[in-house]
């Protein structure tokens, strides 16, 4: 089975990747600036894509910018910040209709690419400063985004467990940064962060859709040839083994529902085949509606409001998330570990395994139905140094055996247990 993504270097540290699928009527083009997570710089970097989204040097007015997008048959710009392993990713993208559907024969690929290039590479910066009004607006939005993570106690507990588990590791740095640093953002500091991103980031340009990517590739090639860059190189994230005693932390807060989050290190994942088996195993453990955590800990034992697991192959970490009553917290922890031990012994059926494989097959097939999902999938492949399409992953999943799952779950080691409990209650004995 041939890998469908075509990737090539078009400038120093700049890569252009494309995948064509004629079933779409649109094309998505994204520019992804990838840098190592840095506690001192992460917050200023996080505000950059949202300021850029407000306009460019040639079109600094947000209203005029949106009029131009409307003229491009309703093309849409998006901006975002993500974290993959130990890297922060700053993204700006555009989705526009393909040339085939332009009423007057316009070259929509070129028009959309030029607009995206203008947004990314010709920002509204004067005398080393972003527009003050736009900076203040996006600074406030960033502060609200950071606050929302704290206000949502489910998200907060997940972050706290990761903080404790990965102390002194780059992957624990928050992708949007920190409120105390966001308060200090200025038009100068944001512009400085932007300039550093352009000069040092590894740039991954993605083109997905039904159109011809060559016009877009050549526009980006010429634009980046004009920029002097000293880009970083992306290294595969090294999984750390579990060390020492299991860390156990209980925090009290004014909450009605307790949160139990457990962090596990997944060791010895030295091949994609093993990672794929681990993905299936963790799906069977707690990643689907037919998983053991859902069926047994939540449904049969009624110990949790929710209970699920998630595996991040870029860091080699599995997290188990659950919402519990304080009196059931210890019982829930023991029950979760008992389900893992059961799988490690091989106490599950071939039917259980086949149901999980079917779930992954359905989910993986859906990846090809969305330009955004395709973008995320292939960026993850690039970041992981692998070349596996969703169809290839389906084939790998279909070959996972019961023994593969047993071997995979025996690579899982408990590292951290974090409980967020109500102030006026005690967790169960």
Coordinates of C-alpha atoms in Angstrom, one line a residue:
X1 CA 0.0 0.0 0.0
X2 CA 1.5 3.3 -1.1
X3 CA 1.9 6.2 1.2
X4 CA -0.2 9.0 -0.4
X5 CA 1.4 12.1 1.1
X6 CA 4.1 13.8 -1.0
X7 CA 6.6 15.9 1.0
X8 CA 9.5 17.9 -0.2
X9 CA 11.9 20.6 1.1
X10 CA 11.3 24.0 -0.7
X11 CA 13.5 26.3 1.4
X12 CA 15.7 26.1 4.5
X13 CA 13.7 24.3 7.1
X14 CA 10.5 24.7 5.0
X15 CA 8.6 21.6 3.8
X16 CA 5.6 21.4 1.5
X17 CA 3.3 18.4 1.7
X18 CA 0.3 17.5 -0.4
X19 CA -2.4 14.9 -0.7
X20 CA -5.0 14.9 -3.4
X21 CA -8.5 13.5 -3.0
X22 CA -11.0 14.3 -5.8
X23 CA -14.1 13.7 -3.7
X24 CA -13.6 17.2 -2.1
X25 CA -14.7 20.4 -3.7
X26 CA -12.4 22.5 -1.5
X27 CA -8.7 22.8 -0.7
X28 CA -7.2 23.4 2.7
X29 CA -3.7 25.0 3.0
X30 CA -2.1 25.5 6.3
X31 CA 1.2 26.9 7.5
X32 CA 2.5 25.3 10.7
X33 CA 5.4 26.9 12.6
X34 CA 6.9 24.3 14.9
X35 CA 9.3 25.3 17.8
X36 CA 10.5 23.6 20.9
X37 CA 8.3 24.3 23.9
X38 CA 9.9 27.0 26.0
X39 CA 8.5 28.2 29.3
X40 CA 9.7 31.7 28.9
X41 CA 8.5 32.1 25.3
X42 CA 5.4 29.9 25.0
X43 CA 2.8 32.6 26.0
X44 CA 4.0 35.3 23.6
X45 CA 4.1 32.8 20.8
X46 CA 0.6 31.6 21.6
X47 CA -0.9 35.0 20.9
X48 CA 0.8 35.4 17.5
X49 CA -1.5 33.5 15.2
X50 CA -4.6 35.3 16.5
X51 CA -3.0 38.7 16.0
X52 CA -2.0 37.7 12.5
X53 CA -5.6 36.6 11.8
X54 CA -6.7 40.2 12.3
X55 CA -5.1 41.4 9.1
X56 CA -1.9 42.1 7.1
X57 CA 0.3 45.0 6.2
X58 CA -1.7 45.5 3.0
X59 CA -5.1 44.9 4.6
X60 CA -4.9 45.8 8.3
X61 CA -8.6 46.2 8.7
X62 CA -10.4 43.0 9.9
X63 CA -13.6 44.0 8.2
X64 CA -11.9 44.5 4.8
X65 CA -10.1 41.2 5.2
X66 CA -13.4 39.4 5.7
X67 CA -14.8 41.1 2.6
X68 CA -11.8 39.8 0.6
X69 CA -12.6 36.3 2.0
X70 CA -16.2 36.7 0.9
X71 CA -15.0 37.6 -2.6
X72 CA -13.1 34.3 -2.7
X73 CA -16.4 32.5 -2.6
X74 CA -16.5 32.5 1.2
X75 CA -13.0 31.2 1.9
X76 CA -12.3 31.0 5.6
X77 CA -9.1 31.6 7.6
X78 CA -8.4 29.8 10.8
X79 CA -5.7 30.2 13.5
X80 CA -4.6 27.9 16.3
X81 CA -2.0 26.7 18.7
X82 CA -1.3 23.0 19.4
X83 CA 1.2 20.9 21.3
X84 CA 2.7 17.7 20.0
X85 CA 5.1 16.0 22.3
X86 CA 7.7 18.6 23.3
X87 CA 6.9 21.1 20.5
X88 CA 4.5 24.0 20.2
X89 CA 2.8 24.4 16.8
X90 CA 1.5 27.8 15.6
X91 CA -1.0 27.3 12.7
X92 CA -2.7 29.5 10.2
X93 CA -4.8 28.0 7.5
X94 CA -7.3 28.8 4.7
X95 CA -10.0 26.7 3.1
X96 CA -11.3 27.7 -0.3
X97 CA -13.3 26.3 -3.2
X98 CA -11.3 24.6 -5.9
X99 CA -10.6 26.2 -9.3
X100 CA -13.2 23.9 -11.0
X101 CA -16.0 25.6 -9.2
X102 CA -15.0 29.3 -9.7
X103 CA -17.7 30.9 -11.8
X104 CA -15.3 33.2 -13.8
X105 CA -12.4 30.9 -14.1
X106 CA -10.4 32.3 -11.2
X107 CA -7.3 30.4 -10.0
X108 CA -8.6 29.9 -6.5
X109 CA -5.5 27.9 -5.4
X110 CA -3.3 30.9 -6.2
X111 CA -5.6 33.5 -4.8
X112 CA -6.0 31.6 -1.5
X113 CA -2.3 30.9 -1.3
X114 CA -1.4 34.5 -1.8
X115 CA -3.8 35.6 0.9
X116 CA -2.4 33.1 3.4
X117 CA 1.2 34.1 2.5
X118 CA 0.3 37.7 3.1
X119 CA -1.2 36.9 6.4
X120 CA 1.7 34.8 7.6
X121 CA 4.7 36.7 6.0
X122 CA 3.5 40.3 5.6
X123 CA 1.9 41.1 9.0
X124 CA 0.8 44.5 10.2
X125 CA 4.0 45.4 12.0
X126 CA 5.3 48.9 12.2
X127 CA 8.5 49.9 14.0
X128 CA 8.8 46.5 15.5
X129 CA 5.3 46.5 16.9
X130 CA 2.0 44.8 16.1
X131 CA -1.2 46.9 16.0
X132 CA -1.8 47.9 19.6
X133 CA -5.6 47.5 19.5
X134 CA -5.4 44.0 17.9
X135 CA -2.7 43.0 20.4
X136 CA -4.8 44.0 23.4
X137 CA -7.9 42.3 22.0
X138 CA -6.1 39.0 21.4
X139 CA -4.2 39.3 24.7
X140 CA -7.6 39.4 26.5
X141 CA -8.9 36.4 24.5
X142 CA -5.8 34.5 25.4
X143 CA -6.2 35.2 29.1
X144 CA -9.8 34.0 28.8
X145 CA -8.7 30.8 27.1
X146 CA -6.1 30.2 29.9
X147 CA -8.7 30.9 32.6
X148 CA -11.2 28.6 30.9
X149 CA -8.8 25.7 31.5
X150 CA -8.8 26.4 35.2
X151 CA -12.5 26.9 35.4
X152 CA -13.2 23.6 33.8
X153 CA -12.2 21.3 36.6
X154 CA -12.0 18.2 34.4
X155 CA -9.4 20.0 32.2
X156 CA -7.7 21.4 35.3
X157 CA -7.3 18.0 36.9
X158 CA -5.9 16.6 33.7
X159 CA -3.3 19.4 33.4
X160 CA -2.4 19.1 37.1
X161 CA -1.7 15.4 36.8
X162 CA 0.5 16.0 33.8
X163 CA 2.3 18.8 35.6
X164 CA 3.2 16.5 38.5
X165 CA 4.0 13.6 36.3
X166 CA 6.2 15.4 33.9
X167 CA 7.8 18.0 36.1
X168 CA 10.9 19.4 34.4
X169 CA 9.9 17.9 31.1
X170 CA 9.1 20.2 28.2
X171 CA 5.9 18.3 27.4
X172 CA 4.4 19.6 30.6
X173 CA 4.6 23.2 29.4
X174 CA 1.1 24.5 28.6
X175 CA 0.4 25.2 24.9
X176 CA -1.3 28.5 25.5
X177 CA 1.2 29.5 28.2
X178 CA 0.5 31.1 31.5
X179 CA -1.8 33.9 32.8
X180 CA 1.0 35.8 34.6
X181 CA 3.0 36.0 31.3
X182 CA -0.1 36.8 29.2
X183 CA -0.7 39.9 31.3
X184 CA 2.8 41.2 30.2
X185 CA 2.2 40.8 26.4
X186 CA 2.9 44.0 24.5
X187 CA 2.8 44.8 20.8
X188 CA 6.6 44.7 20.9
X189 CA 6.9 41.4 22.7
X190 CA 4.4 39.7 20.4
X191 CA 6.1 41.1 17.3
X192 CA 9.5 39.8 18.6
X193 CA 8.0 36.4 19.2
X194 CA 6.6 36.4 15.6
X195 CA 10.0 37.4 14.1
X196 CA 11.7 34.6 16.0
X197 CA 9.1 32.1 14.9
X198 CA 9.6 33.0 11.2
X199 CA 13.4 32.8 11.5
X200 CA 13.7 29.7 13.7
X201 CA 10.7 27.4 13.3
X202 CA 10.5 24.3 11.2
X203 CA 7.8 25.1 8.8
X204 CA 5.4 22.5 7.6
X205 CA 3.0 23.6 4.8
X206 CA 0.1 21.3 4.2
X207 CA -2.1 21.1 1.1
X208 CA -5.1 18.8 1.2
X209 CA -8.0 18.7 -1.2
X210 CA -9.0 18.1 -4.9
X211 CA -6.8 20.8 -6.5
X212 CA -3.4 21.0 -8.0
X213 CA -0.9 21.9 -5.2
X214 CA 1.9 23.0 -7.5
X215 CA 0.9 26.6 -7.8
X216 CA 0.7 26.9 -4.0
X217 CA 4.1 25.2 -3.7
X218 CA 5.8 27.6 -6.1
X219 CA 4.3 30.7 -4.3
X220 CA 5.6 29.5 -1.0
X221 CA 9.0 28.6 -2.4
X222 CA 9.5 32.1 -3.8
X223 CA 8.3 33.8 -0.6
X224 CA 10.5 31.8 1.8
X225 CA 13.5 32.1 -0.5
X226 CA 13.4 35.8 0.5
X227 CA 13.8 35.1 4.2
X228 CA 17.0 34.4 6.1
X229 CA 16.4 31.6 8.4
X230 CA 18.2 29.4 11.0
X231 CA 15.6 26.8 11.7
X232 CA 15.5 24.1 14.3
X233 CA 15.4 20.4 13.5
X234 CA 12.6 18.3 15.0
X235 CA 13.8 15.3 17.0
X236 CA 11.6 12.3 17.9
X237 CA 10.4 12.6 21.5
X238 CA 12.1 10.1 23.8
X239 CA 9.8 8.3 26.1
X240 CA 10.9 8.3 29.7
X241 CA 10.5 5.1 31.8
X242 CA 8.7 5.1 35.1
X243 CA 11.2 5.8 37.9
X244 CA 10.9 5.6 41.7
X245 CA 7.8 5.4 43.7
X246 CA 4.3 6.2 42.3
X247 CA 3.6 9.9 42.9
X248 CA 0.3 10.4 44.7
X249 CA -1.2 13.9 45.2
X250 CA -4.6 15.0 46.7
X251 CA -5.7 18.6 46.3
X252 CA -8.8 20.1 47.8
X253 CA -11.0 22.7 46.0
X254 CA -14.5 24.0 46.0
X255 CA -15.9 21.4 43.6
X256 CA -18.9 19.2 43.8
X257 CA -17.5 16.2 41.9
X258 CA -14.1 14.8 42.6
X259 CA -11.6 14.1 39.8
X260 CA -9.3 11.1 39.7
X261 CA -6.6 11.2 37.0
X262 CA -3.9 8.5 36.7
X263 CA -0.8 8.9 34.6
X264 CA 1.1 5.9 33.2
X265 CA 4.4 5.5 31.3
X266 CA 4.3 3.3 28.3
X267 CA 7.7 1.7 27.9
X268 CA 9.6 -0.1 25.1
X269 CA 7.6 1.3 22.2
X270 CA 10.5 1.0 19.7
X271 CA 8.5 0.4 16.6
X272 CA 5.3 1.7 15.0
X273 CA 3.9 -1.9 15.0
X274 CA 4.2 -1.9 18.8
X275 CA 2.7 1.6 19.1
X276 CA -0.2 0.4 17.0
X277 CA -0.8 -2.6 19.2
X278 CA -0.6 -0.3 22.3
X279 CA -3.2 2.0 20.7
X280 CA -5.6 -1.0 20.3
X281 CA -4.8 -2.3 23.8
X282 CA -5.6 1.1 25.4
X283 CA -8.7 1.4 23.3
X284 CA -9.9 -2.0 24.7
X285 CA -8.9 -0.8 28.2
X286 CA -10.7 2.5 28.3
X287 CA -10.9 4.2 24.9
X288 CA -14.3 3.0 23.6
X289 CA -17.9 2.6 24.8
X290 CA -17.3 -1.2 25.0
X291 CA -14.0 -0.8 26.9
X292 CA -13.5 -2.4 30.3
X293 CA -13.3 0.9 32.1
X294 CA -16.6 1.9 30.7
X295 CA -18.4 -1.4 31.0
X296 CA -17.0 -2.5 34.4
X297 CA -15.8 0.5 36.5
X298 CA -18.5 2.9 35.3
X299 CA -21.5 0.8 34.4
X300 CA -21.3 -2.4 36.6
X301 CA -19.6 -1.0 39.6
X302 CA -21.0 2.5 39.3
X303 CA -17.8 4.0 40.8
X304 CA -17.4 6.9 38.2
X305 CA -19.5 9.4 36.4
X306 CA -17.1 8.9 33.5
X307 CA -13.9 6.8 33.0
X308 CA -11.7 6.6 30.0
X309 CA -8.1 6.3 28.8
X310 CA -6.1 8.1 26.2
X311 CA -2.6 7.3 24.7
X312 CA -0.2 9.9 23.4
X313 CA 2.4 8.1 21.3
X314 CA 4.5 11.3 21.0
X315 CA 5.3 11.3 24.7
X316 CA 4.6 7.6 25.5
X317 CA 2.1 8.5 28.2
X318 CA -1.3 7.0 28.9
X319 CA -3.8 9.0 31.0
X320 CA -6.9 7.6 32.7
X321 CA -9.6 10.3 33.4
X322 CA -12.5 9.8 35.8
X323 CA -15.1 11.8 37.7
X324 CA -15.9 10.3 41.1
X325 CA -17.6 10.9 44.4
X326 CA -14.9 11.5 47.1
X327 CA -16.0 8.4 49.0
X328 CA -15.5 6.2 45.9
X329 CA -12.1 7.7 44.8
X330 CA -9.9 4.9 46.3
X331 CA -12.2 2.2 45.2
X332 CA -12.2 3.6 41.7
X333 CA -8.4 3.7 41.6
X334 CA -8.2 0.1 42.7
X335 CA -10.9 -1.0 40.2
X336 CA -9.0 0.8 37.3
X337 CA -5.8 -1.0 38.2
X338 CA -7.6 -4.3 38.5
X339 CA -8.9 -3.9 35.0
X340 CA -5.4 -3.3 33.8
X341 CA -4.1 -6.3 35.7
X342 CA -6.9 -8.4 34.2
X343 CA -5.8 -7.5 30.7
X344 CA -2.1 -8.1 31.5
X345 CA -3.1 -11.7 32.4
X346 CA -5.0 -12.0 29.2
X347 CA -8.5 -12.3 30.8
X348 CA -10.4 -11.0 27.8
X349 CA -12.0 -12.6 24.8
X350 CA -11.3 -12.4 21.1
X351 CA -14.7 -10.9 20.7
X352 CA -13.7 -8.0 23.0
X353 CA -10.6 -7.5 20.8
X354 CA -12.6 -7.6 17.5
X355 CA -15.1 -5.0 18.8
X356 CA -12.2 -2.6 19.6
X357 CA -10.6 -3.2 16.1
X358 CA -14.0 -2.4 14.5
X359 CA -14.2 0.8 16.4
X360 CA -10.8 1.9 15.2
X361 CA -11.5 0.9 11.7
X362 CA -14.6 3.1 11.6
X363 CA -12.8 6.0 13.2
X364 CA -9.9 5.7 10.9
X365 CA -12.1 5.6 7.8
X366 CA -13.7 8.8 8.9
X367 CA -10.3 10.6 8.8
X368 CA -10.5 10.8 5.1
X369 CA -13.9 12.6 5.2
X370 CA -12.5 15.8 6.6
X371 CA -9.7 18.1 5.3
X372 CA -9.0 19.2 8.9
X373 CA -8.7 15.6 10.1
X374 CA -6.4 14.7 7.3
X375 CA -4.3 17.7 8.1
X376 CA -4.0 16.6 11.7
X377 CA -3.2 13.0 10.8
X378 CA -0.4 13.7 8.4
X379 CA 1.2 16.4 10.6
X380 CA 1.3 13.8 13.4
X381 CA 3.0 11.4 11.0
X382 CA 5.6 14.1 10.1
X383 CA 6.2 14.9 13.8
X384 CA 6.6 11.2 14.6
X385 CA 8.9 10.5 11.7
X386 CA 6.5 7.9 10.3
X387 CA 4.7 7.4 7.1
X388 CA 1.4 5.6 7.8
X389 CA -1.9 6.5 6.2
X390 CA -5.2 5.8 7.9
X391 CA -5.7 2.8 5.5
X392 CA -2.3 1.5 6.5
X393 CA -3.2 1.9 10.1
X394 CA -6.4 -0.1 9.6
X395 CA -4.4 -2.9 8.1
X396 CA -2.0 -2.8 11.1
X397 CA -4.9 -2.8 13.5
X398 CA -6.5 -5.8 11.8
X399 CA -3.3 -7.8 12.4
X400 CA -3.1 -7.1 16.2
X401 CA -3.4 -10.4 18.1
X402 CA -4.5 -11.1 21.7
X403 CA -0.8 -11.8 22.6
X404 CA 0.1 -8.4 21.1
X405 CA -2.4 -6.7 23.4
X406 CA -1.1 -8.6 26.4
X407 CA 2.5 -7.6 25.6
X408 CA 1.4 -4.0 25.1
X409 CA -0.5 -3.6 28.4
X410 CA 2.5 -5.2 30.2
X411 CA 4.5 -2.2 29.0
X412 CA 2.2 0.2 31.0
X413 CA 3.6 1.4 34.3
X414 CA 1.7 3.6 36.8
X415 CA 3.6 6.8 37.5
X416 CA 1.2 9.4 39.1
X417 CA -2.2 9.4 40.8
X418 CA -3.8 12.8 41.2
X419 CA -7.1 13.5 43.0
X420 CA -9.0 16.7 43.1
X421 CA -11.5 16.4 45.9
X422 CA -14.2 18.6 47.5
X423 CA -13.0 20.6 50.5
X424 CA -15.7 19.4 52.9
X425 CA -15.4 15.6 52.1
X426 CA -12.8 12.9 52.6
X427 CA -11.9 10.4 50.0
X428 CA -12.9 6.8 50.8
X429 CA -10.7 4.5 52.9

